JSON list of N, CA and C in Angstrom, two decimals:
[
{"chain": "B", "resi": 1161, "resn": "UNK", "atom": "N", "xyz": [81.32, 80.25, 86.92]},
{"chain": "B", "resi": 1161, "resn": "UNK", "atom": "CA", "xyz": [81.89, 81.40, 86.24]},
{"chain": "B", "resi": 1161, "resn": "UNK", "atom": "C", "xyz": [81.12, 81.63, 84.96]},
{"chain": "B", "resi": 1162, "resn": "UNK", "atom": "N", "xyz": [80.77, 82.94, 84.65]},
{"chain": "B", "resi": 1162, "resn": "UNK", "atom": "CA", "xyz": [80.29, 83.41, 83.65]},
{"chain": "B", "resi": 1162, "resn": "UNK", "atom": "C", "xyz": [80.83, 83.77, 82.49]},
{"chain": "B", "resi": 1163, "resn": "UNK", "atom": "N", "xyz": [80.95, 83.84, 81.33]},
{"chain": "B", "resi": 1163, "resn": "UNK", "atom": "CA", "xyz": [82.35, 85.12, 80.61]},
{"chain": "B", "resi": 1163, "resn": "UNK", "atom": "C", "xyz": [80.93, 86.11, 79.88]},
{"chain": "B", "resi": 1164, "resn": "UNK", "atom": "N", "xyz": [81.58, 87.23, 80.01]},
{"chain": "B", "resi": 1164, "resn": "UNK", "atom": "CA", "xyz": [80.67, 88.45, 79.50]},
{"chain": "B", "resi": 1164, "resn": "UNK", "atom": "C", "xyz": [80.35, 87.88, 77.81]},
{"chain": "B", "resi": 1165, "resn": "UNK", "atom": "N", "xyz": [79.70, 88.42, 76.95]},
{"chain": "B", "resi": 1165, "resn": "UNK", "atom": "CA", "xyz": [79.48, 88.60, 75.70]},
{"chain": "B", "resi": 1165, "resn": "UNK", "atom": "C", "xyz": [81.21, 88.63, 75.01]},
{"chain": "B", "resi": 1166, "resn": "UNK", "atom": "N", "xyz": [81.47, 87.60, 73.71]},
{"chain": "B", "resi": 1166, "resn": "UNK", "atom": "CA", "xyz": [82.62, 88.01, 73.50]},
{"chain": "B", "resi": 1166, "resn": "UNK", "atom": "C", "xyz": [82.70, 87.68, 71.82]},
{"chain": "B", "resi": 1167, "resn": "UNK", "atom": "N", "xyz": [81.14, 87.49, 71.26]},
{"chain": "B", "resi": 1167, "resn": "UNK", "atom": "CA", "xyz": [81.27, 88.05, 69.65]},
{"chain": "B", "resi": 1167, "resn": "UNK", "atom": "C", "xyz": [79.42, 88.59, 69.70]},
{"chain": "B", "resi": 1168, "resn": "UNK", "atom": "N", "xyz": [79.40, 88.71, 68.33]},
{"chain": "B", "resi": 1168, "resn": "UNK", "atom": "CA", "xyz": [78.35, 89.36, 68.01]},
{"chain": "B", "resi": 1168, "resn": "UNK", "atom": "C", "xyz": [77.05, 88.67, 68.20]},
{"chain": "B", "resi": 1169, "resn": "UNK", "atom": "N", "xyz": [77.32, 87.03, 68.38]},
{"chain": "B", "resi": 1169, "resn": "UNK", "atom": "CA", "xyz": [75.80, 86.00, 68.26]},
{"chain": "B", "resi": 1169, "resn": "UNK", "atom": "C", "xyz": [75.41, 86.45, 69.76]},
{"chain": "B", "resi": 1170, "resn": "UNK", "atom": "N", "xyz": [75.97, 87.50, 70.72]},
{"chain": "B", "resi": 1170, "resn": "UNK", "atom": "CA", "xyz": [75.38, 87.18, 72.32]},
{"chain": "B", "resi": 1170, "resn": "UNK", "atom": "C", "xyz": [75.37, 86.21, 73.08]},
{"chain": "B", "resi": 1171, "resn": "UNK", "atom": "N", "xyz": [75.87, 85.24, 72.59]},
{"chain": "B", "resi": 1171, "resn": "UNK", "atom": "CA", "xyz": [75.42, 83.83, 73.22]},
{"chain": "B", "resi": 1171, "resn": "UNK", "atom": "C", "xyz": [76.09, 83.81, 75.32]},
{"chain": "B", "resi": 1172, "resn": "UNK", "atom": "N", "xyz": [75.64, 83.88, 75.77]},
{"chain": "B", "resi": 1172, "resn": "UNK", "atom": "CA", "xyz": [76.53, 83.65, 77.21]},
{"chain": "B", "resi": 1172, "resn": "UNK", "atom": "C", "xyz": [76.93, 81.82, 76.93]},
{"chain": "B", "resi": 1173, "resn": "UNK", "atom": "N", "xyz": [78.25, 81.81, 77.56]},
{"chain": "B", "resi": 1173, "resn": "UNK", "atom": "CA", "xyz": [78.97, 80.92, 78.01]},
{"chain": "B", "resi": 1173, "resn": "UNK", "atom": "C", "xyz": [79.46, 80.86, 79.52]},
{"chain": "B", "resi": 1174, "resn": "UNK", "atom": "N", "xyz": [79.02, 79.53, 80.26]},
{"chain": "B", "resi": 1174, "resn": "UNK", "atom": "CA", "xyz": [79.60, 79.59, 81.31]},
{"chain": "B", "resi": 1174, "resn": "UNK", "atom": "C", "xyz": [80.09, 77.87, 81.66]},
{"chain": "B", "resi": 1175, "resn": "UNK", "atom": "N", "xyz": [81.15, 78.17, 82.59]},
{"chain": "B", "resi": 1175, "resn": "UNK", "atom": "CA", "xyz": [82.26, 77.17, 83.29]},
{"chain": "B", "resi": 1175, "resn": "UNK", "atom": "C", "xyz": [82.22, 77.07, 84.44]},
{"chain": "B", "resi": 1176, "resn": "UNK", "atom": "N", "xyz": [82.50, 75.71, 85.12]},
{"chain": "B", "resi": 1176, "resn": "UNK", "atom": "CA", "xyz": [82.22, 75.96, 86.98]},
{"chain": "B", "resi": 1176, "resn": "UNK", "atom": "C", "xyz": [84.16, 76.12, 87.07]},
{"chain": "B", "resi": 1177, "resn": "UNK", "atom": "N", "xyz": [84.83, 76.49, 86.29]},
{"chain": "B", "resi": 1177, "resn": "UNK", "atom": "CA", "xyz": [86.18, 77.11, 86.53]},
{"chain": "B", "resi": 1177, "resn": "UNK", "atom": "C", "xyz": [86.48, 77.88, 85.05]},
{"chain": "B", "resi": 1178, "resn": "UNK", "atom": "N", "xyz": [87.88, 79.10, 85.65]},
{"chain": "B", "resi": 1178, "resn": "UNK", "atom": "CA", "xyz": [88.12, 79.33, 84.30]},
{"chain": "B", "resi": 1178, "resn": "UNK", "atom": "C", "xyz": [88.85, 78.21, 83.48]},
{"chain": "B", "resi": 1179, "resn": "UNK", "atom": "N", "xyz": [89.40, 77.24, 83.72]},
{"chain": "B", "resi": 1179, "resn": "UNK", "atom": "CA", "xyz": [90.00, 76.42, 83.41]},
{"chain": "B", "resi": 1179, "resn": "UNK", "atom": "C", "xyz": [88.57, 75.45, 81.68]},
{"chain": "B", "resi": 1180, "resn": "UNK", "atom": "N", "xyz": [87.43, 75.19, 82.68]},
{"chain": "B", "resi": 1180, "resn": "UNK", "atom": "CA", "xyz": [86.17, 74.78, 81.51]},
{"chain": "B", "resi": 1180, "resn": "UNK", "atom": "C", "xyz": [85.45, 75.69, 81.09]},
{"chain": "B", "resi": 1181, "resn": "UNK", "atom": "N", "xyz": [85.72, 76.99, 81.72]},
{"chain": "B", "resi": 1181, "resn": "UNK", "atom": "CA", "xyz": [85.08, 78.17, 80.84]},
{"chain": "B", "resi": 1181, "resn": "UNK", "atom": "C", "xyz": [85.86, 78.26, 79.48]},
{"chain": "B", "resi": 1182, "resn": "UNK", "atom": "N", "xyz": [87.45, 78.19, 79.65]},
{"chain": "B", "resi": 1182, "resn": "UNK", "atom": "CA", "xyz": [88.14, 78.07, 78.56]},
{"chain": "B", "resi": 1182, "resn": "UNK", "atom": "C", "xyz": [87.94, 77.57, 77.48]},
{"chain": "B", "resi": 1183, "resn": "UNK", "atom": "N", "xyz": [87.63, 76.08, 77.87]},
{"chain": "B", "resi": 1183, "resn": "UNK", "atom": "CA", "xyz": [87.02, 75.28, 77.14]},
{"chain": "B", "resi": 1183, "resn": "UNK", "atom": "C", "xyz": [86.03, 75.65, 76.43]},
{"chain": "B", "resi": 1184, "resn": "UNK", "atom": "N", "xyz": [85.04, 75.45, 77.34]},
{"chain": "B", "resi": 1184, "resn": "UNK", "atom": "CA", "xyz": [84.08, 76.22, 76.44]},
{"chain": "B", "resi": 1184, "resn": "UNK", "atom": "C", "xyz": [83.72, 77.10, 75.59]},
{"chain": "B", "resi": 1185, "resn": "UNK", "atom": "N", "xyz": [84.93, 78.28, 75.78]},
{"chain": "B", "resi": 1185, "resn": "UNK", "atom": "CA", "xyz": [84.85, 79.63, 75.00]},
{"chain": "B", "resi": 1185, "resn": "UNK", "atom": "C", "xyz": [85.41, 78.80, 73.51]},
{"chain": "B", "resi": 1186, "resn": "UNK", "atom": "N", "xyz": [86.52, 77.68, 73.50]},
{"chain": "B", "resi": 1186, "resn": "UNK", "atom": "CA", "xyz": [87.58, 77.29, 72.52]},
{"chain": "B", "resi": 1186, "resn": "UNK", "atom": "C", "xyz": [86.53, 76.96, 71.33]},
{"chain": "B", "resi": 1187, "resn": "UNK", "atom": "N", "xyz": [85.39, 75.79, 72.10]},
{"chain": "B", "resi": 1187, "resn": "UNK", "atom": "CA", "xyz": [84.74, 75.08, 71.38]},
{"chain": "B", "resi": 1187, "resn": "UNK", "atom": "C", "xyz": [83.26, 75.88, 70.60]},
{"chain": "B", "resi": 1188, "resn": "UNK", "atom": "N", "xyz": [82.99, 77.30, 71.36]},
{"chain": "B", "resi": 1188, "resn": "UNK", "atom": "CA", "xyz": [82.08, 78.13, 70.91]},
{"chain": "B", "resi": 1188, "resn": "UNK", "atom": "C", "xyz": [82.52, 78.23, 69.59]},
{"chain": "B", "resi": 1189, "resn": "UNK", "atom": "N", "xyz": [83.86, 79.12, 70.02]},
{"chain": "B", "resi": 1189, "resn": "UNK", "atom": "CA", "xyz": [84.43, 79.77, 68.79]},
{"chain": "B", "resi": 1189, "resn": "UNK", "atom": "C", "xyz": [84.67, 78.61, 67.62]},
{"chain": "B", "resi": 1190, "resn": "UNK", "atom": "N", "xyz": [85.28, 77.37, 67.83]},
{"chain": "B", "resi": 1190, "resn": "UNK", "atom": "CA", "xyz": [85.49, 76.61, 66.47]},
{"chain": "B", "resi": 1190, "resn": "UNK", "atom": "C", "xyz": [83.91, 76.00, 66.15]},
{"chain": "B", "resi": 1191, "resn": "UNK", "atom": "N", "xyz": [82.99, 76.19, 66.83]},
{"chain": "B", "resi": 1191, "resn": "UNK", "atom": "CA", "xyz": [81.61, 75.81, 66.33]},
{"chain": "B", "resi": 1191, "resn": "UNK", "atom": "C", "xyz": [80.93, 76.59, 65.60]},
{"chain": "B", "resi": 1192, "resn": "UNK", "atom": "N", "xyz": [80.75, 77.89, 66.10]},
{"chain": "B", "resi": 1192, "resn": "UNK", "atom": "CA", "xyz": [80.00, 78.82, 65.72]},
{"chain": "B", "resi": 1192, "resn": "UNK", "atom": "C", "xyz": [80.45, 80.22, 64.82]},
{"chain": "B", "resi": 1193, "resn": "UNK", "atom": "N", "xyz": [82.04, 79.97, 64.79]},
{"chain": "B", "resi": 1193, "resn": "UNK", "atom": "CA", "xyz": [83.10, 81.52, 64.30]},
{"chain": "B", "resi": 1193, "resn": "UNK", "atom": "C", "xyz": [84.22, 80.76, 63.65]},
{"chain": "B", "resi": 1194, "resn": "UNK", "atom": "N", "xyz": [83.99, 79.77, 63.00]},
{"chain": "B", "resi": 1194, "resn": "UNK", "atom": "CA", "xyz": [85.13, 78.90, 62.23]},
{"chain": "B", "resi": 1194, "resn": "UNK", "atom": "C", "xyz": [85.76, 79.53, 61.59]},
{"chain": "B", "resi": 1195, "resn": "UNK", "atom": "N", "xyz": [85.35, 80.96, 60.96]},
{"chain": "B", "resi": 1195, "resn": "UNK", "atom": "CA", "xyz": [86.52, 81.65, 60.35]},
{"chain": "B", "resi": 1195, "resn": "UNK", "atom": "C", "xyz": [86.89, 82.91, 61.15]},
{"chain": "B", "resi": 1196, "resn": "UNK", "atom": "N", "xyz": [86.97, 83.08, 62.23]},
{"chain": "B", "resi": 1196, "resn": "UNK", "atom": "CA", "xyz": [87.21, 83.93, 63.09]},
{"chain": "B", "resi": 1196, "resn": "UNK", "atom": "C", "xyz": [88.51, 83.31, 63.49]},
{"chain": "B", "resi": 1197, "resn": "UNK", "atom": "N", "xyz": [89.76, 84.49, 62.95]},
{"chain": "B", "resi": 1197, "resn": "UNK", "atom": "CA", "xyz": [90.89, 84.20, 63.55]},
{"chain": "B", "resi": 1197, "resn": "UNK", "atom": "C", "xyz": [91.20, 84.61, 65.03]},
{"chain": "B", "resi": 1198, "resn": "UNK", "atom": "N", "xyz": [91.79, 83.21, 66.10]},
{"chain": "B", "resi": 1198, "resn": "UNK", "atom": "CA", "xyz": [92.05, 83.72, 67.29]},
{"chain": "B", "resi": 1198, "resn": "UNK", "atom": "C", "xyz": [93.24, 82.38, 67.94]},
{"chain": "B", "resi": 1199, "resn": "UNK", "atom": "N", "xyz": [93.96, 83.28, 68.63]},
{"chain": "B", "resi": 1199, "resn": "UNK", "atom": "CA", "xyz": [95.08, 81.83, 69.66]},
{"chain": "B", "resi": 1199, "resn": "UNK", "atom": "C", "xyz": [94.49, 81.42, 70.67]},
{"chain": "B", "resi": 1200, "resn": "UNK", "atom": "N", "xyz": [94.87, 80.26, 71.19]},
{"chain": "B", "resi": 1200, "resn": "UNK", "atom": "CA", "xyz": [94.25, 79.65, 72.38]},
{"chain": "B", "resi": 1200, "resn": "UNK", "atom": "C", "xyz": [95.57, 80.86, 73.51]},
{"chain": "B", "resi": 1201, "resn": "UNK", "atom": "N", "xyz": [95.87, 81.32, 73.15]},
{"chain": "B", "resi": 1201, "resn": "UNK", "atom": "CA", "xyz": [96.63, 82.34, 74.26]},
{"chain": "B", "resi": 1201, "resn": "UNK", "atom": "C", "xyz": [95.72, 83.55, 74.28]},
{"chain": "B", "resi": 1202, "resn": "UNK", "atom": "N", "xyz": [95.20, 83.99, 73.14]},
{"chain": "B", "resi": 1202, "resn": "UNK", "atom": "CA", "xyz": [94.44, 85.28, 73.44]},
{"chain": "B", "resi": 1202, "resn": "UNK", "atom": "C", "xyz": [93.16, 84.90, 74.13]},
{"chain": "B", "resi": 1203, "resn": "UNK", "atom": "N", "xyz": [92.56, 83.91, 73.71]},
{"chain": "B", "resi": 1203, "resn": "UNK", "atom": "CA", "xyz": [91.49, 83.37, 74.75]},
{"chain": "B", "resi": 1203, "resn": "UNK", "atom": "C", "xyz": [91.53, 82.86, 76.09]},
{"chain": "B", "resi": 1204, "resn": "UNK", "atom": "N", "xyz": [92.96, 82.67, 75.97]},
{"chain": "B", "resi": 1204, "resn": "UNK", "atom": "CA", "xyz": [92.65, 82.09, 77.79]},
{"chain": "B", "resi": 1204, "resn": "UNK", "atom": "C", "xyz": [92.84, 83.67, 78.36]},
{"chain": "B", "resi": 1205, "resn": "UNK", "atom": "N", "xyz": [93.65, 84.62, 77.36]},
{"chain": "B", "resi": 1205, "resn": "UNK", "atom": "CA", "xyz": [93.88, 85.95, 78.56]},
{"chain": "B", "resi": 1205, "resn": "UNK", "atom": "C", "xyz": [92.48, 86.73, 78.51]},
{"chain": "B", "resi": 1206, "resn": "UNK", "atom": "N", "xyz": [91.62, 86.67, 77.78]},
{"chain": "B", "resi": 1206, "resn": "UNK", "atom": "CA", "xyz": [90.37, 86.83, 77.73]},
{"chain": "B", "resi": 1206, "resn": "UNK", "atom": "C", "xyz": [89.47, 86.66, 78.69]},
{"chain": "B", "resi": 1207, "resn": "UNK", "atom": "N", "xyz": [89.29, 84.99, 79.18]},
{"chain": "B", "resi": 1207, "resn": "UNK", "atom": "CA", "xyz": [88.86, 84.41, 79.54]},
{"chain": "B", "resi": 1207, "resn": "UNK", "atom": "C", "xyz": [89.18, 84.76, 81.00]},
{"chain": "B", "resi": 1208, "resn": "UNK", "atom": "N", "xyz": [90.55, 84.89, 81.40]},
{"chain": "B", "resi": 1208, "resn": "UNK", "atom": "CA", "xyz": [90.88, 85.57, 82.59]},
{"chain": "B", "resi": 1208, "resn": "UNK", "atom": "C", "xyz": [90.50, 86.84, 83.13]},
{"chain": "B", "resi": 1209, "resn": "UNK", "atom": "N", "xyz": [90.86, 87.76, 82.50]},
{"chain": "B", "resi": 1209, "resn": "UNK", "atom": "CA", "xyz": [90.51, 88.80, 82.49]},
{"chain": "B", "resi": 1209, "resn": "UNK", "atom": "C", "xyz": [88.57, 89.08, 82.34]},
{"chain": "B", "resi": 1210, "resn": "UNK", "atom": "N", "xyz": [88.14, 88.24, 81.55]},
{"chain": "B", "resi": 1210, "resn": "UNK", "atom": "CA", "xyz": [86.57, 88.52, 81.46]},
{"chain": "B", "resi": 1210, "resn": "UNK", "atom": "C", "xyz": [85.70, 88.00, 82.09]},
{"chain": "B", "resi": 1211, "resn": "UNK", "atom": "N", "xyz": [86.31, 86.85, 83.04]},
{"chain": "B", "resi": 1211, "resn": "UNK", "atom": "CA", "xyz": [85.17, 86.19, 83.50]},
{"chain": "B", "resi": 1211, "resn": "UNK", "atom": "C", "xyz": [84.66, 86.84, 85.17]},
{"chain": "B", "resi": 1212, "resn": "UNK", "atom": "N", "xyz": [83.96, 86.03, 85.50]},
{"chain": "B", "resi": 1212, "resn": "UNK", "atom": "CA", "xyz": [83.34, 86.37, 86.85]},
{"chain": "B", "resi": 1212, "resn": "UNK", "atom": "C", "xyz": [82.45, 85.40, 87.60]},
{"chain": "B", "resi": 1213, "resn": "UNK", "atom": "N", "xyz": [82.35, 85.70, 88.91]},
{"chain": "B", "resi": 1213, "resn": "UNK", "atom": "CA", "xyz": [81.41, 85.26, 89.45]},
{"chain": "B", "resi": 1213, "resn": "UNK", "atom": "C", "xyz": [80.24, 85.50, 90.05]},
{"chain": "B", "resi": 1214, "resn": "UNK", "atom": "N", "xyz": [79.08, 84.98, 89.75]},
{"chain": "B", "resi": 1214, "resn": "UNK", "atom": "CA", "xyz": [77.88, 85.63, 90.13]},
{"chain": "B", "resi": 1214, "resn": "UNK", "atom": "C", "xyz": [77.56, 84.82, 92.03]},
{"chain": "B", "resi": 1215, "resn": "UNK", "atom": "N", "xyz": [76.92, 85.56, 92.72]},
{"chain": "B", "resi": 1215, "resn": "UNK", "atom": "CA", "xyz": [76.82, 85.41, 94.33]},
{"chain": "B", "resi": 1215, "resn": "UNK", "atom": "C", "xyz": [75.61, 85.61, 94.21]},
{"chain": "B", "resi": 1216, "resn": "UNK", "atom": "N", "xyz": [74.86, 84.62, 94.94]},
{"chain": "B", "resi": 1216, "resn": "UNK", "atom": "CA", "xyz": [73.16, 84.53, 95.37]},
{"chain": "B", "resi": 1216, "resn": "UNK", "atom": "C", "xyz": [72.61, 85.31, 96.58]},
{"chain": "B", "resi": 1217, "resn": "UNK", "atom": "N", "xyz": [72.30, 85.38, 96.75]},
{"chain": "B", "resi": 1217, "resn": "UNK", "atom": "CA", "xyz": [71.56, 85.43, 98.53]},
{"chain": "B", "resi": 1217, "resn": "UNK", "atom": "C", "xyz": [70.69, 84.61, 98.76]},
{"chain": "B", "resi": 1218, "resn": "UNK", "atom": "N", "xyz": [70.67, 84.28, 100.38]},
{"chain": "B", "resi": 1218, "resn": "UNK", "atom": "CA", "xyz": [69.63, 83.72, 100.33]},
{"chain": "B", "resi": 1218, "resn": "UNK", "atom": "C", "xyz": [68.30, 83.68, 100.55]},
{"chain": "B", "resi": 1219, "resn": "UNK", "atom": "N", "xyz": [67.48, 83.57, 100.12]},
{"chain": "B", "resi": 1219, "resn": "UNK", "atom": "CA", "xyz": [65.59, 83.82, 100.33]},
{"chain": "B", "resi": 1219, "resn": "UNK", "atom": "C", "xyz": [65.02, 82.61, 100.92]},
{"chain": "B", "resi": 1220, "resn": "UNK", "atom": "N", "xyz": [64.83, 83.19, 101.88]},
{"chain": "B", "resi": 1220, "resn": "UNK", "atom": "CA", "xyz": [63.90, 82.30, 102.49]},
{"chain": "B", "resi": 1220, "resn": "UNK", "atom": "C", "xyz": [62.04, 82.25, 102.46]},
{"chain": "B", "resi": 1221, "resn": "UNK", "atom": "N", "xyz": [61.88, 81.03, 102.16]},
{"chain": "B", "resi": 1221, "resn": "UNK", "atom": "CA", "xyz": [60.31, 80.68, 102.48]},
{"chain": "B", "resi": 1221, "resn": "UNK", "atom": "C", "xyz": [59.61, 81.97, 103.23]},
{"chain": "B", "resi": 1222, "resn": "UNK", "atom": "N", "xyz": [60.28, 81.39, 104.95]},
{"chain": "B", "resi": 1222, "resn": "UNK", "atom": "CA", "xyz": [59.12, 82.16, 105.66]},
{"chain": "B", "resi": 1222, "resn": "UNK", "atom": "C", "xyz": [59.60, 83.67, 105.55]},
{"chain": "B", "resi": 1223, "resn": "UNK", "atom": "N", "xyz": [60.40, 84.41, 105.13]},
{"chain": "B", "resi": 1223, "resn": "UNK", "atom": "CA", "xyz": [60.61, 86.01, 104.92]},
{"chain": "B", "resi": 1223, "resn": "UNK", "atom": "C", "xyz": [61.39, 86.06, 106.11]},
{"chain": "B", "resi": 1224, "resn": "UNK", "atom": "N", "xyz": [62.30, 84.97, 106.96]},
{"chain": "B", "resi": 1224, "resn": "UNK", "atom": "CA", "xyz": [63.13, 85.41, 107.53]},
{"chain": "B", "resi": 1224, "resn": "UNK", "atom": "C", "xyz": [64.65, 85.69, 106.76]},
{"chain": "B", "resi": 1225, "resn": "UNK", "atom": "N", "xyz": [65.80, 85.85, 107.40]},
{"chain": "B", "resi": 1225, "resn": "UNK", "atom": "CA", "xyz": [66.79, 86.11, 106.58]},
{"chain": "B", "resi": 1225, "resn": "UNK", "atom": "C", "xyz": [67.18, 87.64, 106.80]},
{"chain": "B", "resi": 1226, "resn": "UNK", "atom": "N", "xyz": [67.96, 88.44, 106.49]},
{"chain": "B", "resi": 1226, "resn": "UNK", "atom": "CA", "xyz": [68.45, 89.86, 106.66]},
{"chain": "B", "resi": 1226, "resn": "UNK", "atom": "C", "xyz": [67.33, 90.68, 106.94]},
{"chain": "B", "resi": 1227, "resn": "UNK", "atom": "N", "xyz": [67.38, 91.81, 108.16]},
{"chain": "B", "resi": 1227, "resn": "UNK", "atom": "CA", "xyz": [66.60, 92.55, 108.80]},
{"chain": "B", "resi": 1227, "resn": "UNK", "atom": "C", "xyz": [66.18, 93.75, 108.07]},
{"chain": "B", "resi": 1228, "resn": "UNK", "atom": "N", "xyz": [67.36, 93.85, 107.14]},
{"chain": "B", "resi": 1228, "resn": "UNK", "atom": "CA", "xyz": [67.53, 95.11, 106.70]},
{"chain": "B", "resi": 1228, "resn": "UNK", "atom": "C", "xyz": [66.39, 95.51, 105.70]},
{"chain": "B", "resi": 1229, "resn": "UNK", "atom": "N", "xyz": [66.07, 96.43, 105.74]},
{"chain": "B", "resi": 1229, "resn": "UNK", "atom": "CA", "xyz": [64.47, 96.80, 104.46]},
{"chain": "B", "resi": 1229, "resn": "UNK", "atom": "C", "xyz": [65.23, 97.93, 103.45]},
{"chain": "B", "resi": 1230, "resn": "UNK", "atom": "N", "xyz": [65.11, 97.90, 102.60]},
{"chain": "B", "resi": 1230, "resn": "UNK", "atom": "CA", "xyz": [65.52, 99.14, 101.36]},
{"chain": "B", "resi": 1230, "resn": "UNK", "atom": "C", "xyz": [64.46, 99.60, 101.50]},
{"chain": "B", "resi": 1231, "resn": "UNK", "atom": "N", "xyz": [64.90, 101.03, 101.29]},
{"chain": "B", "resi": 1231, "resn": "UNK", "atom": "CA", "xyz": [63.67, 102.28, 100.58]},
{"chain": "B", "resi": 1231, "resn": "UNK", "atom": "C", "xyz": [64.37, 103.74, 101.37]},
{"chain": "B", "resi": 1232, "resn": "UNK", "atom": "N", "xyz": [63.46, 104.84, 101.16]},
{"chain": "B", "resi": 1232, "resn": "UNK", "atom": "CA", "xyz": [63.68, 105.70, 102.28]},
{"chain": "B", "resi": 1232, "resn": "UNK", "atom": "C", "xyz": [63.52, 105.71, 103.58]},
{"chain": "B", "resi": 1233, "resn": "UNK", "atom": "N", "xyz": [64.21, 106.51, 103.92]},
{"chain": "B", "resi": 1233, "resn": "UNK", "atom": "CA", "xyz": [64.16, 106.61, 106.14]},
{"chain": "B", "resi": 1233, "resn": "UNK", "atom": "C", "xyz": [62.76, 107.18, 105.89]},
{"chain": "B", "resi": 1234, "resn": "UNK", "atom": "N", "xyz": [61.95, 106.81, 106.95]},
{"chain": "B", "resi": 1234, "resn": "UNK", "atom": "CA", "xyz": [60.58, 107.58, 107.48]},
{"chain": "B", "resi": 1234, "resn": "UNK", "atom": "C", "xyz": [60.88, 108.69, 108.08]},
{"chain": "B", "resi": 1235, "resn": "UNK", "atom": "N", "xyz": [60.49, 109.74, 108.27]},
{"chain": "B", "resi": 1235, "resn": "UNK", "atom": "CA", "xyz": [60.28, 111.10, 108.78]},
{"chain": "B", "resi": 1235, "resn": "UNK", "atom": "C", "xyz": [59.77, 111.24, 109.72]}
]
């Protein structure tokens, strides 16, 4: 899990749950925004609401894998 941008340093934060994304967001903020007032309730609904998951595909070596080609239809 990812969480989008959620102060001004940009920094991405990510968690393999929202549960240590949480975490992580808790410990950003008291590291890096020590005087940034916030509840561990507004961050976890944050954290819920903001996070996500990113999905790979897969690439293969030899260029097998999905048939499908992008671009325009030929004429």
């Amino acid at each position: 899990m990812l969480c989008e941008r959620l102060c001004n340093c940009q920094q991405g934060i990510s968690g393999a749950d929202d549960e240590e994304l949480f975490g992580e967001v808790l410990a950003h903020l008291s590291r890096e925004h020590p005087a940034m007032p916030f509840s561990e309730e507004r961050v976890r609904e944050f954290v819920t609401i903001r996070a996500y998951n990113l999905e790979y595909a897969a690439v293969y070596a030899d260029g097998g894998g999905l048939d499908e080609e992008f671009g325009p239809e030929p004429y």
